[in-house]
Coordinates of C-alpha atoms and ligand atoms in Angstrom, one line a residue:
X1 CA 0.0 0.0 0.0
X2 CA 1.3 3.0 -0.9
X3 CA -1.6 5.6 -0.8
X4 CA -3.1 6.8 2.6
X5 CA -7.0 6.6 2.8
X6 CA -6.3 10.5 3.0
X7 CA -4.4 10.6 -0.4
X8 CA -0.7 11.2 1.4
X9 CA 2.3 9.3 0.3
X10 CA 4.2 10.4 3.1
X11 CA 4.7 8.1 6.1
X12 CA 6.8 7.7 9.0
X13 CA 8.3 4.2 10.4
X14 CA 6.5 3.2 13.3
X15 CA 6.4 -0.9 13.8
X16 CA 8.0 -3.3 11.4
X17 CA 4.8 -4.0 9.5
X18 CA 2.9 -0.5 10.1
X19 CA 4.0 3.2 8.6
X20 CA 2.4 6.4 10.2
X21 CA 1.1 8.9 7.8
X22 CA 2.7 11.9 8.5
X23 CA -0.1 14.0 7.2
X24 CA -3.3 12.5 9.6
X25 CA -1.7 10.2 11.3
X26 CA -3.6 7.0 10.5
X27 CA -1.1 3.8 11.4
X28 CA -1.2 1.7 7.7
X29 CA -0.7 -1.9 7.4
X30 CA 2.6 -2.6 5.3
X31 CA 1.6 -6.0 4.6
X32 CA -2.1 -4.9 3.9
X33 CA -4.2 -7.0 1.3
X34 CA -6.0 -6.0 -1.8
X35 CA -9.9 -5.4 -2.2
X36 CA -9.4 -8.6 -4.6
X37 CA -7.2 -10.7 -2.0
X38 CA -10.1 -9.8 0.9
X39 CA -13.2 -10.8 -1.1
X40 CA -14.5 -14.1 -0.8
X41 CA -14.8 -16.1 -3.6
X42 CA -13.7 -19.4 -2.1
X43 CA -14.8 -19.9 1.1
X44 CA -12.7 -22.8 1.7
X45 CA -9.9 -21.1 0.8
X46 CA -10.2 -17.0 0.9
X47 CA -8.7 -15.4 3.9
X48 CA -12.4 -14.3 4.9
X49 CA -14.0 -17.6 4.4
X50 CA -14.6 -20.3 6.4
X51 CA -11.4 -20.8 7.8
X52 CA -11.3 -17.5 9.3
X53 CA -14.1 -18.0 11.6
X54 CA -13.5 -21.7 12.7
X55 CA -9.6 -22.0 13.2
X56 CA -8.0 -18.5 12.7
X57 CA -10.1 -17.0 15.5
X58 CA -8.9 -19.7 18.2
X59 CA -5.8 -21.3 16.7
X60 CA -4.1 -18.3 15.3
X61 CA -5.6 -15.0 17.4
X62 CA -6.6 -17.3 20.7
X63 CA -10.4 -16.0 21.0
X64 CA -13.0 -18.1 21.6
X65 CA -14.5 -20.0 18.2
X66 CA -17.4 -18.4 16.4
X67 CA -19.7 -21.0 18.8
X68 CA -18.3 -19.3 21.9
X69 CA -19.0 -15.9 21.0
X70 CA -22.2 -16.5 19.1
X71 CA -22.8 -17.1 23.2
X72 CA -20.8 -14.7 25.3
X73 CA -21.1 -11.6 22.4
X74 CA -24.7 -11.5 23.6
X75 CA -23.8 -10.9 27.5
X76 CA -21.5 -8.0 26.8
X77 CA -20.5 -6.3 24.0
X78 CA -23.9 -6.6 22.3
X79 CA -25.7 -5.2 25.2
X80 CA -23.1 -2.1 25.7
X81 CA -23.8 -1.4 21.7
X82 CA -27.6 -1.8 22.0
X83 CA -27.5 0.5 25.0
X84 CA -25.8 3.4 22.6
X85 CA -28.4 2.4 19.7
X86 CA -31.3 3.2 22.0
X87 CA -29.7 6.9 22.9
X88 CA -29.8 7.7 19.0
X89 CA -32.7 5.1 17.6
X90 CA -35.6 3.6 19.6
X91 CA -36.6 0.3 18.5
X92 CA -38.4 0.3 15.0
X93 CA -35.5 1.9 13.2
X94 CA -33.7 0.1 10.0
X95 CA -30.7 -0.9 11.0
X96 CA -27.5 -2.8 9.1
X97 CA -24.5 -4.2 10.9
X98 CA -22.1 -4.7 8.5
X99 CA -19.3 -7.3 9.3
X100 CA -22.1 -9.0 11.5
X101 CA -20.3 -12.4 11.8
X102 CA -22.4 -14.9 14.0
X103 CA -25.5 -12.6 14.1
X104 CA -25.8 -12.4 17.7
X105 CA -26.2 -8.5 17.7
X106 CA -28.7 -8.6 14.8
X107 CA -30.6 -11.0 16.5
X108 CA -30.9 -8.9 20.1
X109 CA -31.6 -5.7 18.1
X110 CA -34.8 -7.6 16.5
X111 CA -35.4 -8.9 20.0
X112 CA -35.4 -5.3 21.2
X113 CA -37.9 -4.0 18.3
X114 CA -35.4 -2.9 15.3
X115 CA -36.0 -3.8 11.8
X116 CA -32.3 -5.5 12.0
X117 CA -30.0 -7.2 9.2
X118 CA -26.8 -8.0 8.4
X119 CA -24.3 -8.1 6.0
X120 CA -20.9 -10.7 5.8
X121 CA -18.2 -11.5 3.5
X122 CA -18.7 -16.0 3.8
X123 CA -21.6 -17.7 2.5
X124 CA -20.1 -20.0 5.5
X125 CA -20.6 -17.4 8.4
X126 CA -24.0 -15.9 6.5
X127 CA -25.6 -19.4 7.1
X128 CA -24.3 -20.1 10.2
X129 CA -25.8 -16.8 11.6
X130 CA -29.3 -17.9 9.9
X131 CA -29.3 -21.0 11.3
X132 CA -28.1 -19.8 15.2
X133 CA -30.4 -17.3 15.1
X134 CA -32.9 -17.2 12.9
X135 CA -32.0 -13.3 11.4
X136 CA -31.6 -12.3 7.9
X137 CA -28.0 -12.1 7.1
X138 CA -26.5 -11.0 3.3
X139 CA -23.5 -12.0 1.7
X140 CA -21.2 -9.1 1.0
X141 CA -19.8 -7.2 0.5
X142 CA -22.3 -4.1 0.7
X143 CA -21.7 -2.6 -2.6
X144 CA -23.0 -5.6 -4.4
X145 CA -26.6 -5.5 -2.5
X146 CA -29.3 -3.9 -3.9
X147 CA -30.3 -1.6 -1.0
X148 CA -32.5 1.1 -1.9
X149 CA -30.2 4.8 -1.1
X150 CA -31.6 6.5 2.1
X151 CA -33.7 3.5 3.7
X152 CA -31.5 2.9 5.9
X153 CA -31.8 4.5 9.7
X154 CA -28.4 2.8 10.9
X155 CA -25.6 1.5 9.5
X156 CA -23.4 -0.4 12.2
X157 CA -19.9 -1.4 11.8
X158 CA -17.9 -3.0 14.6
X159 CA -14.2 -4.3 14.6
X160 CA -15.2 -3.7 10.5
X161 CA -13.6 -0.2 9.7
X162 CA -9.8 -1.5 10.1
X163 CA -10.4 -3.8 7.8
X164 CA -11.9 -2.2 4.7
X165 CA -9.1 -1.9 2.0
X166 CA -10.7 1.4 0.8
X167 CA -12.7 3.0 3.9
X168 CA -13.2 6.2 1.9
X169 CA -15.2 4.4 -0.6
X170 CA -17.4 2.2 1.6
X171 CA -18.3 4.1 4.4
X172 CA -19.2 7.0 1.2
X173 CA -21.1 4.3 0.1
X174 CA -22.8 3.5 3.6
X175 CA -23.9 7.1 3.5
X176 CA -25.6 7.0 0.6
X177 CA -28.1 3.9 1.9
X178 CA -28.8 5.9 4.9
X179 CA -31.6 8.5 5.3
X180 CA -30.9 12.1 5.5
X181 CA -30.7 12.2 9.1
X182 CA -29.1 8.3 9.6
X183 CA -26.3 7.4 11.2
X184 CA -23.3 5.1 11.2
X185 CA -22.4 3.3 15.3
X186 CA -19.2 2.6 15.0
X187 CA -16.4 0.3 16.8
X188 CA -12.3 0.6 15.8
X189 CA -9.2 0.5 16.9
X190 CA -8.2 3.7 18.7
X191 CA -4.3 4.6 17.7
X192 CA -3.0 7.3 20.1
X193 CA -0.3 8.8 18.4
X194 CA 1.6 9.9 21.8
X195 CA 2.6 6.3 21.8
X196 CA 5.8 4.9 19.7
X197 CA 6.0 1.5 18.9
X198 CA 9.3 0.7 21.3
X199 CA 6.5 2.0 24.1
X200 CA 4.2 -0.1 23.8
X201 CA 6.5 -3.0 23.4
X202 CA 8.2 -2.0 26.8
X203 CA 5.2 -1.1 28.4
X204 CA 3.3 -4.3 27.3
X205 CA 0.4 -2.1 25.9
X206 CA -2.6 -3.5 25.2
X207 CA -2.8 -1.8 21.6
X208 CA -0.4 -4.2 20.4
X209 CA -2.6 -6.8 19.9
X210 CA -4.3 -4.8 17.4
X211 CA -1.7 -4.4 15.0
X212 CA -2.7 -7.6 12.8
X213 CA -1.2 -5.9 9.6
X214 CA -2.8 -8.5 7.4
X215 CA -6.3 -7.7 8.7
X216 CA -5.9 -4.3 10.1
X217 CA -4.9 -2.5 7.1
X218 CA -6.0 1.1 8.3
X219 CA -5.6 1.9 12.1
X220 CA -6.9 5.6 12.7
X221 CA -6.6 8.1 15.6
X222 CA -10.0 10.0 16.7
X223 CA -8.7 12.9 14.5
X224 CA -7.9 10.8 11.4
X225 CA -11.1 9.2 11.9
X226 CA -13.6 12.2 12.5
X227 CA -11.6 14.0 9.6
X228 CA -12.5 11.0 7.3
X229 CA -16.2 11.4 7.6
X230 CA -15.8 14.8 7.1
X231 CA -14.4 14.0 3.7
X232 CA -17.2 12.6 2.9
X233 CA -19.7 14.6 3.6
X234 CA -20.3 13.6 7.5
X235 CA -19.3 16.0 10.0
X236 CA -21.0 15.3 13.3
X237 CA -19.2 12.2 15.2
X238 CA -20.5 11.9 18.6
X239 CA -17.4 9.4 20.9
X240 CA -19.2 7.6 23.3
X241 CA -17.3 5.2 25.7
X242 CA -16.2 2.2 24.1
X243 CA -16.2 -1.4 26.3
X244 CA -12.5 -2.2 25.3
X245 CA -11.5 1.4 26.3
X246 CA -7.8 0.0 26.4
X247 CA -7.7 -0.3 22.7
X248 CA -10.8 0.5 21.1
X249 CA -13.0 3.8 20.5
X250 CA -16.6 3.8 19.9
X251 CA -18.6 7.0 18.2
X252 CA -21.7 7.7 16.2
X253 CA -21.3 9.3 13.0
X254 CA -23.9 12.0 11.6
X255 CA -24.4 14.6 8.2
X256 CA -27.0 16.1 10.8
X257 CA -27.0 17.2 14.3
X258 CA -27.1 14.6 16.6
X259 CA -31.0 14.0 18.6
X260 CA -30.9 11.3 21.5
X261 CA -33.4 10.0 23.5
X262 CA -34.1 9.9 27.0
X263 CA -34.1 6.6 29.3
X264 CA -37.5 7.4 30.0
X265 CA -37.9 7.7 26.1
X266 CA -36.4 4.5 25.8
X267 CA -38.2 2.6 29.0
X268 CA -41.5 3.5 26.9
X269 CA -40.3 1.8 23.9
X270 CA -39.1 -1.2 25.2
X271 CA -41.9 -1.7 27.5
X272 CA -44.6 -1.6 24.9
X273 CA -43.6 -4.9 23.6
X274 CA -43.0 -7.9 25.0
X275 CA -39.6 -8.7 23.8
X276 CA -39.0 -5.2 24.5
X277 CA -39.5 -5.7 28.3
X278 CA -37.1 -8.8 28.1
X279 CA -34.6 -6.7 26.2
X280 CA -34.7 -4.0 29.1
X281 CA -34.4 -6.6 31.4
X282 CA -31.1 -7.8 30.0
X283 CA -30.0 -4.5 30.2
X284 CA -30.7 -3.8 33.8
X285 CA -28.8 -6.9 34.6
X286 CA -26.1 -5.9 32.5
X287 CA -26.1 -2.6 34.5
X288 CA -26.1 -4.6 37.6
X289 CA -23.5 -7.0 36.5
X290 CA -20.8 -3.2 36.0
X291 CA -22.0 -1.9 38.8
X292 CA -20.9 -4.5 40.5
X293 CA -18.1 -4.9 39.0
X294 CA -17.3 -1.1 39.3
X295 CA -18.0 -1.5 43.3
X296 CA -15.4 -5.0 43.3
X297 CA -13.0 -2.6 41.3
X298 CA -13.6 0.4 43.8
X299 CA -13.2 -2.6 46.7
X300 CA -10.2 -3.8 45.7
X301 CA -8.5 -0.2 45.3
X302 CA -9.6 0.0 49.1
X303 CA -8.4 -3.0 49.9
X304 CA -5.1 -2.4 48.2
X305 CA -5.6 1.8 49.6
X306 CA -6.4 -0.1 53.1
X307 CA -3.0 -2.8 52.5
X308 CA -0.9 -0.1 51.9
X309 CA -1.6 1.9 55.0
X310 CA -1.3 -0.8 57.2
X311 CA 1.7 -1.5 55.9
X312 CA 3.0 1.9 56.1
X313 CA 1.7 1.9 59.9
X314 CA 3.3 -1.4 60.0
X315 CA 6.2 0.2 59.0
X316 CA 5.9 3.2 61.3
X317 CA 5.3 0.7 64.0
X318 CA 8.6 -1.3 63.5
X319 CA 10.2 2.2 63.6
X320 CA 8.7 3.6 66.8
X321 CA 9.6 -0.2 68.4
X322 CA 13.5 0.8 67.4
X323 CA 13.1 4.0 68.6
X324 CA 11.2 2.9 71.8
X325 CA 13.9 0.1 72.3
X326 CA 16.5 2.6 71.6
X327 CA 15.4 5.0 73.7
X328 CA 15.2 2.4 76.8
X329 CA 18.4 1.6 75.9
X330 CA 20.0 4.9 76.7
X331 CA 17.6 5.0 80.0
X332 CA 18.9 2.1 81.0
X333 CA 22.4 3.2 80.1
X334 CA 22.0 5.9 81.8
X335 CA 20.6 4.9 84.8
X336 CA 23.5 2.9 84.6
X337 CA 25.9 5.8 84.9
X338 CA 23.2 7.7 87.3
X339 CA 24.3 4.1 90.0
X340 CA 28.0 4.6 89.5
X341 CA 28.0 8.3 89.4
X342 CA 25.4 7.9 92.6
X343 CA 27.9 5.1 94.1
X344 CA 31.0 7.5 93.2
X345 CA 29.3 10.5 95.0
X346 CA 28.8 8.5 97.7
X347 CA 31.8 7.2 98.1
X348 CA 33.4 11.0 98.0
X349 CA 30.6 12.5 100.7
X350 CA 31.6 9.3 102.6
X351 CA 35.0 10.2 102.6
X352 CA 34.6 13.9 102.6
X353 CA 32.8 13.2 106.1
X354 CA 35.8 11.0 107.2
X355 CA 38.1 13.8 106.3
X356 CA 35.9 16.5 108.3
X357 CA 35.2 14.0 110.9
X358 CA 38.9 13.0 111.4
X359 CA 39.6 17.0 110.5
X360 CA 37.3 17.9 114.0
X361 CA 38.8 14.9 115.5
X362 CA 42.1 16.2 115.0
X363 CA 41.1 19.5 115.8
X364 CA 40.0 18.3 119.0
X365 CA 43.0 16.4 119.6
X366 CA 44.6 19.2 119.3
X367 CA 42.3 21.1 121.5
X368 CA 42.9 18.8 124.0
X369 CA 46.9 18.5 123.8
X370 CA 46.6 22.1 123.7
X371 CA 44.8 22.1 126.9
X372 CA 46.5 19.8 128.4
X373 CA 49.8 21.7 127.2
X374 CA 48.5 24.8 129.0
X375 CA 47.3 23.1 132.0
X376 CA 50.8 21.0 132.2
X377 CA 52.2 24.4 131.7
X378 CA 50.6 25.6 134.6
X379 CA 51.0 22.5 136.4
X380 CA 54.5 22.3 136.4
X381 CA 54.8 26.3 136.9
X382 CA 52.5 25.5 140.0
X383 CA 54.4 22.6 140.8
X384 CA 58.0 24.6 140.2
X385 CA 56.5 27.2 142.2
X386 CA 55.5 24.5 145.3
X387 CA 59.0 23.2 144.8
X388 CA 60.6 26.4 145.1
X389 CA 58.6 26.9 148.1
X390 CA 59.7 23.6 149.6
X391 CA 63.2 24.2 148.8
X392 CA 63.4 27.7 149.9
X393 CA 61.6 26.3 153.1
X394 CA 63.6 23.4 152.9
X395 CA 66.6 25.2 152.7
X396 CA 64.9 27.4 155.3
X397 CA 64.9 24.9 157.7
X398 CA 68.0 23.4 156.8
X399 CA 69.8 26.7 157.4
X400 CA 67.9 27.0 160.8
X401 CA 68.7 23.2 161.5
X402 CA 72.1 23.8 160.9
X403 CA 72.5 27.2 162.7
X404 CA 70.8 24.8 165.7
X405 CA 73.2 21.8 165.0
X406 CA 75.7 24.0 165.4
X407 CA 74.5 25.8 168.5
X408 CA 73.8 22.4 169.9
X409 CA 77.6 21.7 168.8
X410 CA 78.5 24.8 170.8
X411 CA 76.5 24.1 173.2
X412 CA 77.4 20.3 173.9
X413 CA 80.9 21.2 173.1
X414 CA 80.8 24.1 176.5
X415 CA 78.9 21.2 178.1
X416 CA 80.6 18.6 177.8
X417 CA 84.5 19.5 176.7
X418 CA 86.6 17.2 178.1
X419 CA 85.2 16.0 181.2
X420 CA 82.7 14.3 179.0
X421 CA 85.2 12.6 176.7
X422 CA 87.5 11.4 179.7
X423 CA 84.0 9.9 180.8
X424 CA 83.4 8.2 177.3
X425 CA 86.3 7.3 177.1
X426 CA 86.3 5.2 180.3
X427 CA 83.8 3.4 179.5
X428 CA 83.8 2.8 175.5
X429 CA 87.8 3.0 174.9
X430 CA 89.5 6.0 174.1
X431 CA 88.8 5.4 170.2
X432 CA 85.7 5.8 170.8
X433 CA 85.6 8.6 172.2
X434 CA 87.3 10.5 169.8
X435 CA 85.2 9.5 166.9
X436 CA 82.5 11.2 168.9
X437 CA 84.4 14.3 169.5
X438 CA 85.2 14.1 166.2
X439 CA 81.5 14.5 165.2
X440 CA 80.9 17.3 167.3
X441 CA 83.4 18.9 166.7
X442 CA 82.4 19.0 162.7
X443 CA 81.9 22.2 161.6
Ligands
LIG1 ZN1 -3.4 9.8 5.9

């Protein structure tokens, strides 16, 4: 491919098997395959035929076969699509899914009240949809029916867009079957162009799984895709959310303003039929069955919210332990340090009071000595002064007792003189007698 739907022949390298155009930024499959190579001929053979539906779907992309989703289609994505059909069109409206494969949305449109067909590429799938569902199903492709121009009220195309090999020309075509004030409900890939291909690759995106260059030939951006319709003629597109939000954008498409109906407006409609009421029904557990899901989704971000504090306040927890244990640990160290300080000072007031008490102690010993000093001193002055006394009167006497002796001396020696020591000396010997004058006669 070498052309952009928008006419540009300028591209820039994005993935090994898509280009960017630089001019609207549609991604376009490298590998694409021609309007010839996609039509089914063969439906044993052609890449749309048979094949597609039975083994490509599950061997090659791993979706459920064309049984399962003739099944699980209905729960889901056909309900979130009805739900945006009955904002534009209440039940009654024409409407053609194009690219209807198993039929399943066909056949709950009809359910709900729509005059609903559909249009695919395999005489294989076009019966199989028949026969599952009962609905009325034409092989394609849409350029060869013979629809009237303007009957139609809606044209629908899901997961179809990205794979027309000449979108210009179709959805032109599409156009033309509606009536003046129809519209196209529309499901594609969504390309952000903010993202580069080694992003996504790193980041795992979920886009990836969209770039099936031998299917997806054209992958457009909201801007490529709104300025696409407006090329042809189709300026009002109204994005509404799309289920596979990840990947996927979902709009309405419009050559007139847009008119939408209310829920009461719709509750009417569906409620004056049967089927209708069973249609709503499905829809209000479908509405359940998100809310739900919305309020598990909302639960498990307070759960996780909820996790993460407690482990935070786990963690603050484990911190204020250390902190706690810390702190008792330099209590304890310190009251360590209080006892020995306490057990020092102690110690020094128990020897301070030694050293005062010994200091009085001394002081008193010296106190004492000193008394006793003084009163020795005036002991032994009293006691030189008594001697004194009793020598002076000692010698005193002495002198009087000698001064007597020798009176006595005088006196015995006038007394006596020699008649007394002729008379000694007759009776104890003449020696005798003169010791005895001897004594008396000492001076
Ligand atoms: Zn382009």
């Amino acid at each position: 491919m070498t052309t952009c739907w928008c006419g540009s022949t300028q591209f820039l390298p994005f993935s090994p098997e898509y280009a960017e155009c630089s001019d609207c930024g549609t991604l376009i499959s490298l590998a694409g395959k021609s309007a010839d190579e996609l039509s089914v001929d063969d439906d044993e053979t052609d890449f749309y035929g048979k094949a597609y539906w039975l083994s490509h779907q599950s061997d090659d992309l791993g979706y459920p076969d064309i049984h399962k989703r003739a099944r699980v289609d209905l729960t889901e994505r056909n309900l979130h699509w009805l739900k945006t059909l009955l904002k534009y069109r209440l039940p009654g409206a024409k409407v053609m899914e194009l690219g209807c494969s198993h039929g399943s949305f066909v056949a709950l449109m009809r359910h709900a009240g729509y005059d609903a067909s559909g249009v695919e590429m395999s005489p294989w799938v076009v019966d199989f949809g028949k026969q599952t569902f009962n609905v009325p199903i034409f092989v394609g492709p849409i350029e060869n029916l013979d629809i009237p121009h303007g009957s139609l009220d809606v044209i629908a195309l899901m997961d179809v867009m990205e794979h027309l090999p000449d979108p210009v020309a179709t959805l032109a075509h599409c156009l033309k079957l509606l009536s003046p004030n129809g519209m196209l409900l529309i499901q594609t890939p969504q390309f952000r162009r903010e993202m580069t291909y080694a992003e996504l690759v790193k980041a795992n995106g979920a886009f990836l799984e969209q770039l099936k260059s031998d299917e997806h030939l054209y992958l457009f951006t909201k801007d490529s895709a709104s300025r696409l319709f407006r090329q042809i003629g189709a300026e009002y597109v109204q994005f509404e959310a799309a289920i596979f939000s990840q990947y996927d954008m979902f709009f309405a498409v419009s050559r007139v303003p847009f008119e939408t109906y209310s829920q009461e407006d719709i509750n009417a409609a569906l409620c004056s039929v049967p089927n209708g009421r069973i249609t709503l029904a499905l829809l209000d557990l479908r509405e359940r069955e998100l809310a739900s899901e919305a309020d598990r989704i909302a639960r498990g971000e307070q759960i996780e919210t909820l996790t993460r504090i407690t482990k935070e306040s786990e963690a603050d927890r484990a911190a204020r332990w250390e902190q706690i244990e810390a702190l008792t640990e330099m209590i304890k160290e310190s009251e360590a340090d209080r006892v020995v300080r306490g057990e020092r000072i102690e110690r020094l007031t128990g020897m301070m009071n030694e050293s005062v008490a010994s200091q009085a102690s001394l002081g008193e010993q010296v106190r004492h000595l000193t008394d006793e000093l003084q009163n020795t001193e005036s002991d032994r002055k009293e006691q030189v002064a008594m001697l004194n006394n009793k020598l002076e009167k000692i010698n005193a006497e002495r002198a009087a007792s000698e001064e007597q002796v020798s009176l006595v001396r005088k006196e015995l020696r006038v007394l006596f003189g020699h008649r007394l020591f002729r008379l000694i000396a007759k009776l104890a010997g003449w020696r005798e007698a003169k010791k005895l004058e001897d004594k008396i006669n000492q001076p």
